[in-house]
Amino acid sequence: MAAPNDIFSKLLREYPKLWGVQRGKDYMLERKRLADRQTAATGRLVTEQTVQWKIRIVRRYLSDLDNSTADKLSKLGYFQWFARELGLTRAVERLTNKLNQGSGQTIMSEDEFVEFDKTDKIYEDLRQTLETLVNNTEEGLVDNNMF
């Protein structure tokens, strides 16, 4: 089962031993821990092999992004921090530019706010509707027995 990028990115950040290319008992143990945390976070089984595969794919996509004109930006926005950790400066620059253009994702960059995911307008409309309902209830324009 594929792991959602936003959750996987947040969890992977907590396991720096998995960022490198080393293999060994520590790597396998960290991979198992990450798989368990991902399973708990999503409610779906995530295996160690899935974690290993996802890390390889993300690293390859970030490397491609750093070395070419590949356009996999929409899938990689959550991994801007990882590209920075891997020293892929061109990939970081391209992801940052994509965020500045407005990709529609909510993404954290160096633990700082980057942008809204464009749902703020929906919530504003809902807030206004609820305020109107509350005001009408207080003014007696809505029958309180309806609730």
JSON list of C-alpha atoms in Angstrom, two decimals:
[
{"chain": "A", "resi": 1, "resn": "MET", "atom": "CA", "xyz": [0.00, 0.00, 0.00]},
{"chain": "A", "resi": 2, "resn": "ALA", "atom": "CA", "xyz": [1.43, 3.36, -0.98]},
{"chain": "A", "resi": 3, "resn": "ALA", "atom": "CA", "xyz": [1.97, 5.83, 1.83]},
{"chain": "A", "resi": 4, "resn": "PRO", "atom": "CA", "xyz": [0.46, 9.34, 1.55]},
{"chain": "A", "resi": 5, "resn": "ASN", "atom": "CA", "xyz": [3.25, 11.85, 0.89]},
{"chain": "A", "resi": 6, "resn": "ASP", "atom": "CA", "xyz": [2.29, 14.35, 3.57]},
{"chain": "A", "resi": 7, "resn": "ILE", "atom": "CA", "xyz": [2.24, 11.80, 6.40]},
{"chain": "A", "resi": 8, "resn": "PHE", "atom": "CA", "xyz": [5.25, 9.91, 5.11]},
{"chain": "A", "resi": 9, "resn": "SER", "atom": "CA", "xyz": [7.29, 13.11, 4.83]},
{"chain": "A", "resi": 10, "resn": "LYS", "atom": "CA", "xyz": [6.52, 14.15, 8.41]},
{"chain": "A", "resi": 11, "resn": "LEU", "atom": "CA", "xyz": [7.42, 10.74, 9.78]},
{"chain": "A", "resi": 12, "resn": "LEU", "atom": "CA", "xyz": [10.54, 10.27, 7.63]},
{"chain": "A", "resi": 13, "resn": "ARG", "atom": "CA", "xyz": [11.87, 13.53, 9.02]},
{"chain": "A", "resi": 14, "resn": "GLU", "atom": "CA", "xyz": [12.10, 11.86, 12.44]},
{"chain": "A", "resi": 15, "resn": "TYR", "atom": "CA", "xyz": [14.34, 9.05, 11.13]},
{"chain": "A", "resi": 16, "resn": "PRO", "atom": "CA", "xyz": [17.58, 10.62, 9.83]},
{"chain": "A", "resi": 17, "resn": "LYS", "atom": "CA", "xyz": [19.30, 7.21, 9.67]},
{"chain": "A", "resi": 18, "resn": "LEU", "atom": "CA", "xyz": [17.02, 6.42, 6.73]},
{"chain": "A", "resi": 19, "resn": "TRP", "atom": "CA", "xyz": [18.10, 9.49, 4.74]},
{"chain": "A", "resi": 20, "resn": "GLY", "atom": "CA", "xyz": [21.52, 8.09, 3.83]},
{"chain": "A", "resi": 21, "resn": "VAL", "atom": "CA", "xyz": [22.52, 5.13, 1.74]},
{"chain": "A", "resi": 22, "resn": "GLN", "atom": "CA", "xyz": [23.76, 2.97, 4.61]},
{"chain": "A", "resi": 23, "resn": "ARG", "atom": "CA", "xyz": [22.31, -0.46, 5.11]},
{"chain": "A", "resi": 24, "resn": "GLY", "atom": "CA", "xyz": [22.51, -2.58, 8.20]},
{"chain": "A", "resi": 25, "resn": "LYS", "atom": "CA", "xyz": [20.70, -3.50, 11.40]},
{"chain": "A", "resi": 26, "resn": "ASP", "atom": "CA", "xyz": [20.08, 0.13, 12.39]},
{"chain": "A", "resi": 27, "resn": "TYR", "atom": "CA", "xyz": [18.61, 0.84, 8.97]},
{"chain": "A", "resi": 28, "resn": "MET", "atom": "CA", "xyz": [16.32, -2.19, 9.15]},
{"chain": "A", "resi": 29, "resn": "LEU", "atom": "CA", "xyz": [15.19, -1.32, 12.68]},
{"chain": "A", "resi": 30, "resn": "GLU", "atom": "CA", "xyz": [14.46, 2.30, 11.76]},
{"chain": "A", "resi": 31, "resn": "ARG", "atom": "CA", "xyz": [12.60, 1.16, 8.64]},
{"chain": "A", "resi": 32, "resn": "LYS", "atom": "CA", "xyz": [10.45, -1.15, 10.79]},
{"chain": "A", "resi": 33, "resn": "ARG", "atom": "CA", "xyz": [9.72, 1.65, 13.27]},
{"chain": "A", "resi": 34, "resn": "LEU", "atom": "CA", "xyz": [8.74, 4.01, 10.48]},
{"chain": "A", "resi": 35, "resn": "ALA", "atom": "CA", "xyz": [6.49, 1.37, 8.92]},
{"chain": "A", "resi": 36, "resn": "ASP", "atom": "CA", "xyz": [4.78, 0.81, 12.28]},
{"chain": "A", "resi": 37, "resn": "ARG", "atom": "CA", "xyz": [4.25, 4.55, 12.81]},
{"chain": "A", "resi": 38, "resn": "GLN", "atom": "CA", "xyz": [2.92, 4.93, 9.26]},
{"chain": "A", "resi": 39, "resn": "THR", "atom": "CA", "xyz": [0.51, 2.04, 9.86]},
{"chain": "A", "resi": 40, "resn": "ALA", "atom": "CA", "xyz": [-0.72, 3.66, 13.07]},
{"chain": "A", "resi": 41, "resn": "ALA", "atom": "CA", "xyz": [-1.09, 7.08, 11.42]},
{"chain": "A", "resi": 42, "resn": "THR", "atom": "CA", "xyz": [-3.01, 5.87, 8.37]},
{"chain": "A", "resi": 43, "resn": "GLY", "atom": "CA", "xyz": [-4.87, 2.88, 9.76]},
{"chain": "A", "resi": 44, "resn": "ARG", "atom": "CA", "xyz": [-3.57, 0.83, 6.81]},
{"chain": "A", "resi": 45, "resn": "LEU", "atom": "CA", "xyz": [-0.82, -1.74, 6.83]},
{"chain": "A", "resi": 46, "resn": "VAL", "atom": "CA", "xyz": [2.51, -0.31, 5.70]},
{"chain": "A", "resi": 47, "resn": "THR", "atom": "CA", "xyz": [5.36, -2.80, 5.39]},
{"chain": "A", "resi": 48, "resn": "GLU", "atom": "CA", "xyz": [9.11, -2.30, 5.71]},
{"chain": "A", "resi": 49, "resn": "GLN", "atom": "CA", "xyz": [9.39, -3.00, 1.99]},
{"chain": "A", "resi": 50, "resn": "THR", "atom": "CA", "xyz": [6.90, -0.21, 1.27]},
{"chain": "A", "resi": 51, "resn": "VAL", "atom": "CA", "xyz": [8.99, 2.21, 3.34]},
{"chain": "A", "resi": 52, "resn": "GLN", "atom": "CA", "xyz": [12.18, 1.14, 1.56]},
{"chain": "A", "resi": 53, "resn": "TRP", "atom": "CA", "xyz": [10.51, 1.48, -1.85]},
{"chain": "A", "resi": 54, "resn": "LYS", "atom": "CA", "xyz": [9.06, 4.90, -1.02]},
{"chain": "A", "resi": 55, "resn": "ILE", "atom": "CA", "xyz": [12.42, 6.25, 0.18]},
{"chain": "A", "resi": 56, "resn": "ARG", "atom": "CA", "xyz": [14.13, 5.00, -3.00]},
{"chain": "A", "resi": 57, "resn": "ILE", "atom": "CA", "xyz": [11.45, 6.51, -5.23]},
{"chain": "A", "resi": 58, "resn": "VAL", "atom": "CA", "xyz": [11.53, 9.88, -3.49]},
{"chain": "A", "resi": 59, "resn": "ARG", "atom": "CA", "xyz": [15.34, 10.00, -3.59]},
{"chain": "A", "resi": 60, "resn": "ARG", "atom": "CA", "xyz": [15.33, 9.11, -7.30]},
{"chain": "A", "resi": 61, "resn": "TYR", "atom": "CA", "xyz": [12.65, 11.69, -8.15]},
{"chain": "A", "resi": 62, "resn": "LEU", "atom": "CA", "xyz": [14.52, 14.38, -6.18]},
{"chain": "A", "resi": 63, "resn": "SER", "atom": "CA", "xyz": [17.77, 13.48, -7.94]},
{"chain": "A", "resi": 64, "resn": "ASP", "atom": "CA", "xyz": [16.02, 13.59, -11.32]},
{"chain": "A", "resi": 65, "resn": "LEU", "atom": "CA", "xyz": [14.57, 16.95, -10.40]},
{"chain": "A", "resi": 66, "resn": "ASP", "atom": "CA", "xyz": [18.00, 18.22, -9.40]},
{"chain": "A", "resi": 67, "resn": "ASN", "atom": "CA", "xyz": [19.73, 16.95, -12.55]},
{"chain": "A", "resi": 68, "resn": "SER", "atom": "CA", "xyz": [17.18, 17.56, -15.30]},
{"chain": "A", "resi": 69, "resn": "THR", "atom": "CA", "xyz": [14.06, 19.37, -16.30]},
{"chain": "A", "resi": 70, "resn": "ALA", "atom": "CA", "xyz": [11.81, 16.59, -15.01]},
{"chain": "A", "resi": 71, "resn": "ASP", "atom": "CA", "xyz": [8.47, 17.89, -13.77]},
{"chain": "A", "resi": 72, "resn": "LYS", "atom": "CA", "xyz": [7.48, 15.72, -10.83]},
{"chain": "A", "resi": 73, "resn": "LEU", "atom": "CA", "xyz": [6.96, 18.75, -8.64]},
{"chain": "A", "resi": 74, "resn": "SER", "atom": "CA", "xyz": [3.37, 18.07, -7.64]},
{"chain": "A", "resi": 75, "resn": "LYS", "atom": "CA", "xyz": [4.32, 14.79, -6.00]},
{"chain": "A", "resi": 76, "resn": "LEU", "atom": "CA", "xyz": [7.44, 16.11, -4.31]},
{"chain": "A", "resi": 77, "resn": "GLY", "atom": "CA", "xyz": [6.33, 19.27, -2.56]},
{"chain": "A", "resi": 78, "resn": "TYR", "atom": "CA", "xyz": [6.20, 17.54, 0.81]},
{"chain": "A", "resi": 79, "resn": "PHE", "atom": "CA", "xyz": [9.83, 16.46, 0.44]},
{"chain": "A", "resi": 80, "resn": "GLN", "atom": "CA", "xyz": [11.45, 19.86, -0.03]},
{"chain": "A", "resi": 81, "resn": "TRP", "atom": "CA", "xyz": [13.21, 19.41, 3.32]},
{"chain": "A", "resi": 82, "resn": "PHE", "atom": "CA", "xyz": [14.58, 16.02, 2.19]},
{"chain": "A", "resi": 83, "resn": "ALA", "atom": "CA", "xyz": [16.04, 17.52, -0.99]},
{"chain": "A", "resi": 84, "resn": "ARG", "atom": "CA", "xyz": [17.75, 20.11, 1.21]},
{"chain": "A", "resi": 85, "resn": "GLU", "atom": "CA", "xyz": [19.15, 17.37, 3.49]},
{"chain": "A", "resi": 86, "resn": "LEU", "atom": "CA", "xyz": [20.46, 15.49, 0.44]},
{"chain": "A", "resi": 87, "resn": "GLY", "atom": "CA", "xyz": [22.17, 18.64, -0.82]},
{"chain": "A", "resi": 88, "resn": "LEU", "atom": "CA", "xyz": [20.10, 18.81, -4.02]},
{"chain": "A", "resi": 89, "resn": "THR", "atom": "CA", "xyz": [20.12, 22.60, -4.32]},
{"chain": "A", "resi": 90, "resn": "ARG", "atom": "CA", "xyz": [18.54, 22.79, -7.76]},
{"chain": "A", "resi": 91, "resn": "ALA", "atom": "CA", "xyz": [15.69, 20.53, -6.64]},
{"chain": "A", "resi": 92, "resn": "VAL", "atom": "CA", "xyz": [15.14, 22.71, -3.56]},
{"chain": "A", "resi": 93, "resn": "GLU", "atom": "CA", "xyz": [15.09, 25.83, -5.75]},
{"chain": "A", "resi": 94, "resn": "ARG", "atom": "CA", "xyz": [12.60, 24.31, -8.19]},
{"chain": "A", "resi": 95, "resn": "LEU", "atom": "CA", "xyz": [10.32, 23.09, -5.40]},
{"chain": "A", "resi": 96, "resn": "THR", "atom": "CA", "xyz": [10.46, 26.49, -3.72]},
{"chain": "A", "resi": 97, "resn": "ASN", "atom": "CA", "xyz": [9.57, 28.22, -6.99]},
{"chain": "A", "resi": 98, "resn": "LYS", "atom": "CA", "xyz": [6.66, 25.83, -7.47]},
{"chain": "A", "resi": 99, "resn": "LEU", "atom": "CA", "xyz": [5.40, 26.63, -3.97]},
{"chain": "A", "resi": 100, "resn": "ASN", "atom": "CA", "xyz": [5.66, 30.34, -4.65]},
{"chain": "A", "resi": 101, "resn": "GLN", "atom": "CA", "xyz": [3.57, 29.87, -7.82]},
{"chain": "A", "resi": 102, "resn": "GLY", "atom": "CA", "xyz": [0.86, 28.14, -5.79]},
{"chain": "A", "resi": 103, "resn": "SER", "atom": "CA", "xyz": [0.62, 24.39, -6.11]},
{"chain": "A", "resi": 104, "resn": "GLY", "atom": "CA", "xyz": [-2.45, 24.08, -3.89]},
{"chain": "A", "resi": 105, "resn": "GLN", "atom": "CA", "xyz": [-0.70, 22.03, -1.22]},
{"chain": "A", "resi": 106, "resn": "THR", "atom": "CA", "xyz": [-0.13, 23.00, 2.38]},
{"chain": "A", "resi": 107, "resn": "ILE", "atom": "CA", "xyz": [3.57, 22.51, 2.82]},
{"chain": "A", "resi": 108, "resn": "MET", "atom": "CA", "xyz": [5.96, 23.38, 5.60]},
{"chain": "A", "resi": 109, "resn": "SER", "atom": "CA", "xyz": [9.41, 24.62, 4.66]},
{"chain": "A", "resi": 110, "resn": "GLU", "atom": "CA", "xyz": [12.03, 24.57, 7.39]},
{"chain": "A", "resi": 111, "resn": "ASP", "atom": "CA", "xyz": [9.17, 24.42, 9.90]},
{"chain": "A", "resi": 112, "resn": "GLU", "atom": "CA", "xyz": [7.75, 27.72, 8.66]},
{"chain": "A", "resi": 113, "resn": "PHE", "atom": "CA", "xyz": [4.42, 28.43, 6.99]},
{"chain": "A", "resi": 114, "resn": "VAL", "atom": "CA", "xyz": [4.59, 28.56, 3.18]},
{"chain": "A", "resi": 115, "resn": "GLU", "atom": "CA", "xyz": [1.01, 28.86, 1.94]},
{"chain": "A", "resi": 116, "resn": "PHE", "atom": "CA", "xyz": [-2.62, 27.89, 2.45]},
{"chain": "A", "resi": 117, "resn": "ASP", "atom": "CA", "xyz": [-4.10, 25.00, 0.53]},
{"chain": "A", "resi": 118, "resn": "LYS", "atom": "CA", "xyz": [-6.80, 27.28, -0.90]},
{"chain": "A", "resi": 119, "resn": "THR", "atom": "CA", "xyz": [-9.51, 25.95, 1.46]},
{"chain": "A", "resi": 120, "resn": "ASP", "atom": "CA", "xyz": [-9.51, 29.15, 3.51]},
{"chain": "A", "resi": 121, "resn": "LYS", "atom": "CA", "xyz": [-12.27, 30.60, 1.26]},
{"chain": "A", "resi": 122, "resn": "ILE", "atom": "CA", "xyz": [-14.51, 27.61, 1.97]},
{"chain": "A", "resi": 123, "resn": "TYR", "atom": "CA", "xyz": [-14.01, 27.95, 5.71]},
{"chain": "A", "resi": 124, "resn": "GLU", "atom": "CA", "xyz": [-14.71, 31.70, 5.55]},
{"chain": "A", "resi": 125, "resn": "ASP", "atom": "CA", "xyz": [-18.05, 31.01, 3.81]},
{"chain": "A", "resi": 126, "resn": "LEU", "atom": "CA", "xyz": [-18.92, 28.40, 6.44]},
{"chain": "A", "resi": 127, "resn": "ARG", "atom": "CA", "xyz": [-17.98, 30.79, 9.25]},
{"chain": "A", "resi": 128, "resn": "GLN", "atom": "CA", "xyz": [-20.23, 33.50, 7.80]},
{"chain": "A", "resi": 129, "resn": "THR", "atom": "CA", "xyz": [-23.13, 31.07, 7.47]},
{"chain": "A", "resi": 130, "resn": "LEU", "atom": "CA", "xyz": [-22.73, 29.90, 11.06]},
{"chain": "A", "resi": 131, "resn": "GLU", "atom": "CA", "xyz": [-22.52, 33.50, 12.35]},
{"chain": "A", "resi": 132, "resn": "THR", "atom": "CA", "xyz": [-25.72, 34.35, 10.50]},
{"chain": "A", "resi": 133, "resn": "LEU", "atom": "CA", "xyz": [-27.47, 31.32, 11.99]},
{"chain": "A", "resi": 134, "resn": "VAL", "atom": "CA", "xyz": [-26.29, 32.20, 15.51]},
{"chain": "A", "resi": 135, "resn": "ASN", "atom": "CA", "xyz": [-27.36, 35.83, 15.11]},
{"chain": "A", "resi": 136, "resn": "ASN", "atom": "CA", "xyz": [-30.78, 34.81, 13.77]},
{"chain": "A", "resi": 137, "resn": "THR", "atom": "CA", "xyz": [-31.21, 32.39, 16.67]},
{"chain": "A", "resi": 138, "resn": "GLU", "atom": "CA", "xyz": [-30.31, 35.09, 19.21]},
{"chain": "A", "resi": 139, "resn": "GLU", "atom": "CA", "xyz": [-32.75, 37.52, 17.58]},
{"chain": "A", "resi": 140, "resn": "GLY", "atom": "CA", "xyz": [-35.54, 34.95, 17.63]},
{"chain": "A", "resi": 141, "resn": "LEU", "atom": "CA", "xyz": [-35.67, 34.58, 13.86]},
{"chain": "A", "resi": 142, "resn": "VAL", "atom": "CA", "xyz": [-34.98, 30.84, 14.08]},
{"chain": "A", "resi": 143, "resn": "ASP", "atom": "CA", "xyz": [-37.09, 28.45, 16.14]},
{"chain": "A", "resi": 144, "resn": "ASN", "atom": "CA", "xyz": [-34.82, 27.02, 18.87]},
{"chain": "A", "resi": 145, "resn": "ASN", "atom": "CA", "xyz": [-36.88, 23.81, 18.93]},
{"chain": "A", "resi": 146, "resn": "MET", "atom": "CA", "xyz": [-35.49, 22.94, 15.50]},
{"chain": "A", "resi": 147, "resn": "PHE", "atom": "CA", "xyz": [-32.26, 21.82, 17.13]}
]
